[in-house]
Coordinates of C-alpha atoms and ligand atoms in Angstrom, one line a residue:
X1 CA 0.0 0.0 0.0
X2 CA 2.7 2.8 0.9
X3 CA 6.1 2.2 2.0
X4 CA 5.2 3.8 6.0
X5 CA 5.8 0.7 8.2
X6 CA 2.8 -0.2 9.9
X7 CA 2.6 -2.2 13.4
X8 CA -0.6 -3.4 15.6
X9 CA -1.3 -3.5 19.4
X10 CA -4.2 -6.0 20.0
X11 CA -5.4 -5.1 23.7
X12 CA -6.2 -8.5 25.4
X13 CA -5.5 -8.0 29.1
X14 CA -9.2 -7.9 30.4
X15 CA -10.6 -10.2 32.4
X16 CA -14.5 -9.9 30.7
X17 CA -16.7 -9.8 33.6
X18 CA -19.4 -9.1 32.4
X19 CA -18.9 -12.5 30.3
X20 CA -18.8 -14.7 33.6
X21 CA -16.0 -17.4 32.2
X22 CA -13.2 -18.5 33.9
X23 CA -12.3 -18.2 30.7
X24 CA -10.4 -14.9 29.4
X25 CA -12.9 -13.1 27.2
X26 CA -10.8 -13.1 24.1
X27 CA -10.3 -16.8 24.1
X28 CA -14.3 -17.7 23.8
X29 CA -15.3 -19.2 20.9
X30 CA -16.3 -17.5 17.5
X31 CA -16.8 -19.7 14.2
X32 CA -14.7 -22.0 16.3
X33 CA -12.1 -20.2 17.0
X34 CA -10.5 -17.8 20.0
X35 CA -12.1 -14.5 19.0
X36 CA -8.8 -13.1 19.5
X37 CA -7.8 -15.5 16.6
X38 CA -10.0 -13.4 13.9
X39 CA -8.7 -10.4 14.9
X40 CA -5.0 -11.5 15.0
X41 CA -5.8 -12.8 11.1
X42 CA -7.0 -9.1 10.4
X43 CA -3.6 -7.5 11.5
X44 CA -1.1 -10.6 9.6
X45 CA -3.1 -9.8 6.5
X46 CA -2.5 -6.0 6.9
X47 CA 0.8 -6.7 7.1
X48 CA 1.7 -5.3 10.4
X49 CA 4.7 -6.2 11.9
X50 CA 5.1 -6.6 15.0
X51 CA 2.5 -7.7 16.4
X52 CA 1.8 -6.5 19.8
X53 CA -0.5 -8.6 22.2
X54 CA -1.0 -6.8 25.6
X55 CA -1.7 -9.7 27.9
X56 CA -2.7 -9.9 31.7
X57 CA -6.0 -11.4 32.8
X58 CA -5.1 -15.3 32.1
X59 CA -2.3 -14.5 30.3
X60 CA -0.4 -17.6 30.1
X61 CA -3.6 -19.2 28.7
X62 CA -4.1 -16.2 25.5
X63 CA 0.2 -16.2 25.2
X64 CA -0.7 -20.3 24.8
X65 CA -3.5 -19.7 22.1
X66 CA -1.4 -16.8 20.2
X67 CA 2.2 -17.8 20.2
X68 CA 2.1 -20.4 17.2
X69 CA 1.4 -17.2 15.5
X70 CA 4.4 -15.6 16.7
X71 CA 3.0 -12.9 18.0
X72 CA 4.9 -10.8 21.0
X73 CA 3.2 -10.2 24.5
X74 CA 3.4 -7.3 26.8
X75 CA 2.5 -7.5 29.9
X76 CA 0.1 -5.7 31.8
X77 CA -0.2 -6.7 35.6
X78 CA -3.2 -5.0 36.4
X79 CA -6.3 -4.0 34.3
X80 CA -6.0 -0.3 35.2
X81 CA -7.4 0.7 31.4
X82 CA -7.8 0.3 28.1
X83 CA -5.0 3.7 28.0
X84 CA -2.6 1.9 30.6
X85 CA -2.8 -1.1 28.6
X86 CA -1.4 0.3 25.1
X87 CA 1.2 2.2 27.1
X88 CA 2.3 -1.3 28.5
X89 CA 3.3 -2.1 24.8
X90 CA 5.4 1.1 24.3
X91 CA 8.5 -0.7 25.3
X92 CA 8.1 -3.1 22.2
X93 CA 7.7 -0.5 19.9
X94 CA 10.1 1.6 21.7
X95 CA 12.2 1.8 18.5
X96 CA 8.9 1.9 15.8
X97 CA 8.2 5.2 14.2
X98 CA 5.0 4.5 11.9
X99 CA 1.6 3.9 11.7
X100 CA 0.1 2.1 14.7
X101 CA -3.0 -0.3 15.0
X102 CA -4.6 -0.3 17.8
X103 CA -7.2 -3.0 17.8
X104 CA -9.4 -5.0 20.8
X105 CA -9.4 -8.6 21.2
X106 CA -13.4 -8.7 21.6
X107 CA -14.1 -7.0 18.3
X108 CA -14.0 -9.9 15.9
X109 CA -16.8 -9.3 13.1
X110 CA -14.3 -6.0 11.5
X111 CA -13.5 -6.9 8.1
X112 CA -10.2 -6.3 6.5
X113 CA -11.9 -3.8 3.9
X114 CA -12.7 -1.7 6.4
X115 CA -9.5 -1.7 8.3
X116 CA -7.7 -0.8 4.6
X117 CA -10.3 1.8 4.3
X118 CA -9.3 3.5 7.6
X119 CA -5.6 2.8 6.8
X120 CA -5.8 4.9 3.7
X121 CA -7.8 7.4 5.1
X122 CA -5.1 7.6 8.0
X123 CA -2.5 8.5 5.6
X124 CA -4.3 10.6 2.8
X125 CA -5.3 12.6 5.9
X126 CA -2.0 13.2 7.2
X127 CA -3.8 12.8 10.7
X128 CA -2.0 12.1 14.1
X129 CA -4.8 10.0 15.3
X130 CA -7.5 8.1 13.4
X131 CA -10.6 6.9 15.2
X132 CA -12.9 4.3 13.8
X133 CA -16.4 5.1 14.7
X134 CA -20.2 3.7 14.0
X135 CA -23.8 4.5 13.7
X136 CA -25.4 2.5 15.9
X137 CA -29.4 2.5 16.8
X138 CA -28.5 1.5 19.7
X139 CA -25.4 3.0 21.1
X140 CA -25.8 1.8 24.8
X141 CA -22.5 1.1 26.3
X142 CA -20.3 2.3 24.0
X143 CA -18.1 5.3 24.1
X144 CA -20.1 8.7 22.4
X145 CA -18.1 10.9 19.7
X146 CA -18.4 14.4 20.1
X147 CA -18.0 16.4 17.6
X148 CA -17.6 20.0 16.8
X149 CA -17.4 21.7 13.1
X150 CA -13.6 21.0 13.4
X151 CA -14.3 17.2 14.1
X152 CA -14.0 14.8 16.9
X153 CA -13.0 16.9 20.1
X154 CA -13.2 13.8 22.7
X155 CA -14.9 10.7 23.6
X156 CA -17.0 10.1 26.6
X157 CA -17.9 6.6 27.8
X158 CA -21.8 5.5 28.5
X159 CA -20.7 5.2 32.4
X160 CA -19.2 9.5 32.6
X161 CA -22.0 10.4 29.7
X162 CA -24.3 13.2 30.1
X163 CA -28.1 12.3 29.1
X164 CA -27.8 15.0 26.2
X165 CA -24.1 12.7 25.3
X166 CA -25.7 9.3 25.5
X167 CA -28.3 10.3 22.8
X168 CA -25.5 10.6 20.1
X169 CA -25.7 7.4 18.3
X170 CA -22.0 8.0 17.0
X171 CA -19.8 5.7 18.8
X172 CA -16.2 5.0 19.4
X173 CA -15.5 1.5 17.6
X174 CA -12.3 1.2 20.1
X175 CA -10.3 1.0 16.8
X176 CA -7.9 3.7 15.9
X177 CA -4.5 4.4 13.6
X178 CA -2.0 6.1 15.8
X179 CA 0.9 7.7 14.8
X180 CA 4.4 5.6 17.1
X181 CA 6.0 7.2 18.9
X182 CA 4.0 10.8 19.4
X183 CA 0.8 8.7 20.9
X184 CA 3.2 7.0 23.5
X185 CA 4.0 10.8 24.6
X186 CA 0.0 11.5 24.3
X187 CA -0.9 8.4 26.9
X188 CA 1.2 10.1 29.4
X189 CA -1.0 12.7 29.8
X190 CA -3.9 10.7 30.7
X191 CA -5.8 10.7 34.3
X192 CA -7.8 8.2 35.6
X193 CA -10.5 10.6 37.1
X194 CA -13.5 9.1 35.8
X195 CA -16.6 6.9 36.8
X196 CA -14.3 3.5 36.4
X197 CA -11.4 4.9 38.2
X198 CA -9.5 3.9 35.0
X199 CA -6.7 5.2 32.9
X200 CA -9.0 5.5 29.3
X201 CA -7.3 5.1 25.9
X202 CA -10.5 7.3 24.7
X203 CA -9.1 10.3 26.3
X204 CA -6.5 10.4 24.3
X205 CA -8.3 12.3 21.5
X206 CA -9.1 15.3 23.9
X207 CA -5.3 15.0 24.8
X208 CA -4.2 14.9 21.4
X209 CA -6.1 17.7 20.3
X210 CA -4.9 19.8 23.1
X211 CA -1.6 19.1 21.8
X212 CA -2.5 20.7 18.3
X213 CA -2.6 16.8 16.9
X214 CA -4.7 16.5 13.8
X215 CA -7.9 14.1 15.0
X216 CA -9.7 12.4 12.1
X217 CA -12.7 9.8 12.2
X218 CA -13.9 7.6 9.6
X219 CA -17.5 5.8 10.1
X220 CA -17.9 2.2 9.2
X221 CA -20.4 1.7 6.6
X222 CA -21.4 -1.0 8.2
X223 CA -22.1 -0.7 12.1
X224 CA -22.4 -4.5 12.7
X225 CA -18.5 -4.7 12.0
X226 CA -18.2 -2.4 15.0
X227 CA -19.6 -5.2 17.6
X228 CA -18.1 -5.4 20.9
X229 CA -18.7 -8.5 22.6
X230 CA -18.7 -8.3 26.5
X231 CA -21.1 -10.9 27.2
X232 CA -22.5 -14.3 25.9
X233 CA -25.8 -12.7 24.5
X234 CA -23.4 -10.3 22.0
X235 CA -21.3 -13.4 21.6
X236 CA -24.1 -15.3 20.0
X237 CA -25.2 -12.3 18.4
X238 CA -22.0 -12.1 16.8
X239 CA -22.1 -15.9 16.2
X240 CA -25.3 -15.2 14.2
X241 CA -23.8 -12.5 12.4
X242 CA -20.0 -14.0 11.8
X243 CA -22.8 -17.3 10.4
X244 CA -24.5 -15.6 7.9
X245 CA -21.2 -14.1 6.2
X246 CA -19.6 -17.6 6.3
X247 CA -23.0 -19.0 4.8
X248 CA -23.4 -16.2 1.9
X249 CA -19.8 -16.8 1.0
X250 CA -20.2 -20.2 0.5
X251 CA -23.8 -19.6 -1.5
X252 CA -22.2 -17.4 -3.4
X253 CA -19.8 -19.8 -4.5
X254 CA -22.6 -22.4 -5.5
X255 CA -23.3 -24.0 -2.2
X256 CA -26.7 -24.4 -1.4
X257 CA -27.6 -24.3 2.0
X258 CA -31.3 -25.8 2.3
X259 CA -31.2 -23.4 5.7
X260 CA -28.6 -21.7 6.2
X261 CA -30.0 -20.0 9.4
X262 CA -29.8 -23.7 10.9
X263 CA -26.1 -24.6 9.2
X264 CA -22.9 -24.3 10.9
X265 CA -20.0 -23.7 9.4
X266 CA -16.8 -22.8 10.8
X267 CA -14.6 -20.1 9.3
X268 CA -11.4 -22.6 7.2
X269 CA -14.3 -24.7 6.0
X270 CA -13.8 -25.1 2.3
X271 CA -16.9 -26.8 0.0
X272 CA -16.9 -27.2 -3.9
X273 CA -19.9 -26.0 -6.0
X274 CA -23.1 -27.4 -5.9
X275 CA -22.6 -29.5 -3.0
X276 CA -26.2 -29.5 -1.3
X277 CA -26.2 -29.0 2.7
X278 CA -29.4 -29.4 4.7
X279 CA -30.2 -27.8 8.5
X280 CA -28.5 -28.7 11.3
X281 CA -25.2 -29.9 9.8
X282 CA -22.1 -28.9 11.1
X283 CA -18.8 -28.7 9.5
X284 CA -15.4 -27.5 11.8
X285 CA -11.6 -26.9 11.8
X286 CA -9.7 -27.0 8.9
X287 CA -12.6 -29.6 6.8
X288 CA -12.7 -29.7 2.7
X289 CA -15.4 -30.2 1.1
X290 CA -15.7 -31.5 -2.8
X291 CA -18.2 -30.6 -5.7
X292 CA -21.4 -32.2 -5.7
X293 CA -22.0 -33.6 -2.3
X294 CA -25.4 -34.2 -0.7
X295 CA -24.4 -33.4 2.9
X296 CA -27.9 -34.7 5.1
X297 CA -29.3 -33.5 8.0
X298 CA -27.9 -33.8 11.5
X299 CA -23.7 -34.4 10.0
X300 CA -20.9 -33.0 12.3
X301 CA -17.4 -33.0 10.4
X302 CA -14.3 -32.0 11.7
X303 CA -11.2 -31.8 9.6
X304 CA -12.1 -34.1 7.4
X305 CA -11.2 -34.1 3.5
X306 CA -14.5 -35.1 1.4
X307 CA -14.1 -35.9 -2.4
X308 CA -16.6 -35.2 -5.0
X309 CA -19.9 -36.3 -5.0
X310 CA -19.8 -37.8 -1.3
X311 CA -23.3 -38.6 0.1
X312 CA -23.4 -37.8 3.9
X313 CA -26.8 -39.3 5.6
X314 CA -28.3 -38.0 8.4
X315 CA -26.4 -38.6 11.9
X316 CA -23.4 -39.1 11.0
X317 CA -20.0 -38.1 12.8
X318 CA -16.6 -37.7 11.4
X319 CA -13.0 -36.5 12.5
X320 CA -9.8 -36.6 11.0
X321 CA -11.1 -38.9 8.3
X322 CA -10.5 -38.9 4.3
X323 CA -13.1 -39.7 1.9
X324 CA -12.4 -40.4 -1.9
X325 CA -15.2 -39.5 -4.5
X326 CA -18.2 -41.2 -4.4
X327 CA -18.5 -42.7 -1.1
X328 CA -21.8 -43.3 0.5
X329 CA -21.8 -42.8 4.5
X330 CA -24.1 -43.6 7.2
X331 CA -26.9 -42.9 8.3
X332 CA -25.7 -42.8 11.7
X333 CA -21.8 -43.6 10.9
X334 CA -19.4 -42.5 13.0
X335 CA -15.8 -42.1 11.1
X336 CA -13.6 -41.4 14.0
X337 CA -9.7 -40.4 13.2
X338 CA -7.4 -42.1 10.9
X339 CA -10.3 -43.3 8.6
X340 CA -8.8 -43.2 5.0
X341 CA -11.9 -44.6 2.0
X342 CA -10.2 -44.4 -1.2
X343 CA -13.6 -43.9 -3.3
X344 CA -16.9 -45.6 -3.7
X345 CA -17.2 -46.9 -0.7
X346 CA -20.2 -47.5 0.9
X347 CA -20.1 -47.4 5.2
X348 CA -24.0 -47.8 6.4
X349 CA -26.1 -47.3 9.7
X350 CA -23.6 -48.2 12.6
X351 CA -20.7 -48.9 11.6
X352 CA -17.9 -47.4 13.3
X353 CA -14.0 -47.1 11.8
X354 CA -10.8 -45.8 13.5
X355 CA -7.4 -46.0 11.9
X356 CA -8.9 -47.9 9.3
X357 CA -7.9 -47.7 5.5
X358 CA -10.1 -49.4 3.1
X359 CA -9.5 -49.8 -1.0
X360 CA -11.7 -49.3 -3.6
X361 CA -15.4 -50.1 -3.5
X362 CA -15.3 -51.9 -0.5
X363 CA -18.0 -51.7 2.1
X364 CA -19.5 -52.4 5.6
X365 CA -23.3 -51.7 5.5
X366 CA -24.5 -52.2 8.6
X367 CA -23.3 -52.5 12.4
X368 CA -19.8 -52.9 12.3
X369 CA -16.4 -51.9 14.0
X370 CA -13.6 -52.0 12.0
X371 CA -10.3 -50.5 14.1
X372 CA -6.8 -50.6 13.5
X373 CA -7.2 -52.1 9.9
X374 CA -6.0 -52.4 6.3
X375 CA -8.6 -53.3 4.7
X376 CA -8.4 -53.9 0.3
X377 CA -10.5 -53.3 -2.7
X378 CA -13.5 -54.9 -3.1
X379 CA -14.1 -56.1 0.0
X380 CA -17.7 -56.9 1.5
X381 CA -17.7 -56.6 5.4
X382 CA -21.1 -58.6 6.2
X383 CA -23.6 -57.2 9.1
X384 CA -22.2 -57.3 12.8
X385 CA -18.5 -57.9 11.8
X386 CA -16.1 -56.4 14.5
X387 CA -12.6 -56.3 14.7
X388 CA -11.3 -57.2 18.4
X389 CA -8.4 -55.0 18.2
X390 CA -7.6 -54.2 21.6
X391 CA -6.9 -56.7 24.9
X392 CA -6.8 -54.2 27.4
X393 CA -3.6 -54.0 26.9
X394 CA -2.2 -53.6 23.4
X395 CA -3.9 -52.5 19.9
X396 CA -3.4 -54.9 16.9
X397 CA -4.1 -54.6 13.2
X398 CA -6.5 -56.8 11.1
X399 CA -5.4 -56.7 7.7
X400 CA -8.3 -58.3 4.9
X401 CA -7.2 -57.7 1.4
X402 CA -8.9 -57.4 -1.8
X403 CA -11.9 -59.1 -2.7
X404 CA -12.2 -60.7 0.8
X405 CA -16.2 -61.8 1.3
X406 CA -16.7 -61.6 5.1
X407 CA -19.7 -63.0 6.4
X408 CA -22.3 -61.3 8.9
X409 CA -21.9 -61.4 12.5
X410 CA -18.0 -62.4 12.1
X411 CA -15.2 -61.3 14.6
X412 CA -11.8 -61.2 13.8
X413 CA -9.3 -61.1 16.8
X414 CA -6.7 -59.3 15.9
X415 CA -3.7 -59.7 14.8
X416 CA -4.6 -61.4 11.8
X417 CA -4.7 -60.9 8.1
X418 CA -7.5 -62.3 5.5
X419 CA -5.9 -63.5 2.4
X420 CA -7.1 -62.3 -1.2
X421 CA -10.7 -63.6 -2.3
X422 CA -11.0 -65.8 0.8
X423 CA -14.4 -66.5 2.5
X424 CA -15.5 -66.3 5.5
X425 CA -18.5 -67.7 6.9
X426 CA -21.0 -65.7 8.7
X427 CA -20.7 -66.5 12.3
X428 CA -17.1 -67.4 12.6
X429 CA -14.7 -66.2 15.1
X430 CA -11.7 -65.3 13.7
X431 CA -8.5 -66.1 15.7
X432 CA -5.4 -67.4 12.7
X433 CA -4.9 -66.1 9.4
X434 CA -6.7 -67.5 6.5
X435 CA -4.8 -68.1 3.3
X436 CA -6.0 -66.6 -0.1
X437 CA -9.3 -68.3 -1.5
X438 CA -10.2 -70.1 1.3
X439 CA -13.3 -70.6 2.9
X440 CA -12.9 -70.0 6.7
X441 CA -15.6 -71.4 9.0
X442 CA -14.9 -71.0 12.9
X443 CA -17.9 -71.5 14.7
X444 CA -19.3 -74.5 16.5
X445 CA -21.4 -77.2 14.6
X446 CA -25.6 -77.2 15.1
X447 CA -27.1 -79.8 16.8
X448 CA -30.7 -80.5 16.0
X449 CA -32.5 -82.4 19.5
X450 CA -35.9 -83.1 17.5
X451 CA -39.2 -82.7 19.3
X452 CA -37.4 -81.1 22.3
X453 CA -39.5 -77.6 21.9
X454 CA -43.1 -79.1 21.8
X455 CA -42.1 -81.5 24.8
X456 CA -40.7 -78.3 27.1
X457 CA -44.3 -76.5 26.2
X458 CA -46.2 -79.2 27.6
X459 CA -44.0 -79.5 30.5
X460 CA -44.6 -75.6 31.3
X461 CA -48.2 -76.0 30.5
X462 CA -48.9 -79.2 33.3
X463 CA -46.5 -76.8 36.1
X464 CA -49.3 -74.3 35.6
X465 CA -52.4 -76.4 36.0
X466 CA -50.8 -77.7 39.2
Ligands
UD1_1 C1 -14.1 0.3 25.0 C2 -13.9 1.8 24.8 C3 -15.3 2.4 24.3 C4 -15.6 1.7 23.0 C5 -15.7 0.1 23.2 C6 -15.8 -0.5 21.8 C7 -12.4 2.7 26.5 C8 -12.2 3.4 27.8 N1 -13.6 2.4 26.1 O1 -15.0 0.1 26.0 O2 -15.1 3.8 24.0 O3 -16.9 2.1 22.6 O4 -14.4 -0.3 23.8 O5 -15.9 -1.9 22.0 O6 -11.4 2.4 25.8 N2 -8.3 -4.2 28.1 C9 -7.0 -4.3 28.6 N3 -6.6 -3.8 29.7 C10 -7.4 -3.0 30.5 C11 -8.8 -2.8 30.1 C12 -9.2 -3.4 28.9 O7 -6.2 -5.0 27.9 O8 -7.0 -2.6 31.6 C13 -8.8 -4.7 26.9 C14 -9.9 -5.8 27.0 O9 -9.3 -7.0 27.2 C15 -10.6 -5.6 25.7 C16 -10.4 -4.2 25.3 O10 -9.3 -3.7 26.1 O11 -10.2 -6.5 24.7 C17 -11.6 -3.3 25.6 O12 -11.9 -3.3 27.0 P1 -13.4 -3.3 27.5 O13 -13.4 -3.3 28.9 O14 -14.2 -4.3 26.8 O15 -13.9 -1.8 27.0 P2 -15.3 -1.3 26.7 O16 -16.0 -1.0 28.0 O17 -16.0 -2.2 25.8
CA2 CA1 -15.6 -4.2 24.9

């Protein structure tokens, strides 16, 4: 964008009260992830650099969620302010002389556009301090703008407002473009003589403009961007909102979502065009999703890969799995991790697979378990099969390769391996290896005792008449 170096402070040392969590604020859940997560992603796609995290309230817990993304911390002991806070970062930029970001870690649903908007505005402007403000129809609890024909002359929080202030629906988005180091020379100035007892980072405008600083303010277009979230009924709120955008992105893209009011889609989920979702599906982490799949009510998938044309029946649950093109799950499957179908497979109601790889077109229709297994192409599993992979102890693999036939109700105790286009007979226990193209049969031989069901009625029948 321009060649002025630009750096971000992402204020995160709050404890939330008014959330009730042991839980630090930023670290609840949006789109399944930390909120403080989507705002982190705004400032690495700005390009900011570095990245300043003020830290406090749980701490070690937000350092723990943020530091994959090599972000640095600054510590701030106690919460004495959203204006103490930033100045607890001025070490780290101690040596910074550009455009500073300062954004909040409970303000996830901004958008990027907006943020380059402001950015631009910030330097066409030539302004010392940038504020981000809204329209809001209902302003309640947010800090007011005043304004005078010059522009912004201060800020006043809902808690130190004036009746006359708190009908300005103008607020203070808590989002502003500094210039380093003059606004580490402007927090010095602040007081903490207000209703909170707190040092305010809003005050800096009337400090800044006492020091002949240009102010400027730019107004979101969009107010909803703007959402604070200090408690769980603005977190779901923003939930709803964060949904929608997910939802419309993917519809726009040639998804349709039966109802996407009732689908749930996390924010890495990638789908194909005209895959068809119905309500109540949920799809999580880092999931792919291929073209033409009919995806049925009541599905949760989490990081999953799903080929083309995949057919997902209702109720069924799967993690860490990879399905091929063309496979045909559940209803009611459950494909827990290290499930790997390499196309047109078919797994039906019940059946359960862990660490299990099968070949081509092979399939297990009804009420199975297979665990720990290899299994080939073209195998059938019959109804009731399990694998007995685990003594307690130790797991072991079953290994059944292609064009096995396995009869229903059949247990393999594993170790063992199923030669090529061998049988096995429904009801069998399976304890040795079978060889290729034999017929296994491990199960006791029937006994037929004629007449012995007609005599134990009559016998019954003469104990009751006595
Ligand atoms: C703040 C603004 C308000 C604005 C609103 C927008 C101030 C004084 N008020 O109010 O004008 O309309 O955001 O959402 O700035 N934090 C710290 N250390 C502290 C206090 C807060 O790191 O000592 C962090 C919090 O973790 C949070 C952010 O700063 O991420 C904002 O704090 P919060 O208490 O939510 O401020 P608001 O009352 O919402
Ligand atoms: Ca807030």
């Amino acid at each position: 964008m321009s060649s002025v170096q630009l750096a971000a402070v992402i204020l995160a040392a709050g404890q939330g009260k008014r959330m009730k969590s042991k839980l630090p604020k930023v670290l609840h859940s949006l789109a399944g992830k930390p909120m403080i997560k989507h705002v982190l992603t705004l400032c690495q796609d700005l390009g900011a650099e570095p990245i300043v995290s003020v830290v406090g309230h749980g701490a070690e817990l937000v350092q723990k969620t943020l530091e994959p993304d090599q972000v640095k911390f600054a510590m701030q002991k106690q919460q004495l302010g959203t204006g103490h806070a930033l100045s607890c970062a001025a070490a780290q930029l101690a040596k910074f002389s550009g455009n500073l970001l300062l954004l909040c870690g409970d303000t996830p649903l901004l958008k990027l556009s907006s943020l380059r908007e402001l950015l631009k505005h910030h330097q066409s402007s030539q302004a010392g301090i940038t504020v981000l403000t809204a329209k809001m129809p209902d302003p309640t609890g947010y800090g007011r703008i005043i304004r005078c024909s010059e522009g912004v002359t201060k800020i006043v929080e809902e808690k130190d407002a004036t009746s006359g202030e708190k009908a300005i629906t103008e607020i203070n988005t808590g989002i502003y473009l500094f210039k380093a180091p003059e606004v580490f020379e402007h927090l010095k100035q602040l007081g903490n003589n207000n209703a909170q007892g707190e040092y305010y980072l809003t005050d800096i405008i009337a400090a800044a403009r006492g020091a002949g600083t240009r102010v400027e303010a730019l107004i979101l277009d969009q107010a909803e961007e703007a959402m604070g979230i200090n408690d769980r009924i603005q977190l779901a709120e923003a939930e709803t909102t964060m949904r929608k955008r997910i939802n419309e992105r993917h519809q726009s893209a040639g998804v349709t979502l039966v109802d996407p009011s009732a689908t749930y889609i996390e924010m890495d989920v990638t789908i194909e065009a005209d895959t068809v979702i119905y309500p109540n599906v949920h799809l999580r982490g880092q999931t792919k999703i291929g073209c033409n799949c009919i995806i049925e009510p009541g599905v949760v998938v989490t990081d999953c890969v799903i080929g083309d044309g995949v057919h997902l029946k209702p109720g069924s649950v799967l993690s860490e799995s990879l399905v091929g093109n063309d496979c045909t799950i559940g209803p009611m499957a459950h494909l827990r991790p290290g499930t790997e179908l390499s196309g047109n497979n078919k797994l039906g109601n019940f059946v359960e697979t862990k660490k299990a790889t099968f070949g081509k077109r092979s399939q297990a229709s009804h009420l199975t378990y297979i665990g720990d297994s290899s299994v080939g192409e073209n195998v059938n599993i019959g109804c009731g099969t399990i694998t007995c992979n685990y003594d307690g102890v130790n797991k072991y693999r079953t290994t059944i390769e292609d064009d096995v036939f396995v009869g229903s109700d059949t247990q393999f105790i594993a170790p063992v391996t199923i030669g090529r286009g061998s049988l096995i007979a429904a009801g069998s226990t399976i304890t040795k290896d079978v060889p290729a193209d034999a017929l296994a049969i491990a199960r006791t031989e029937q006994k037929n005792i004629e007449g012995w069901a007609a005599r134990n009625r009559l016998k019954k029948a003469k104990k009751k008449e006595q």
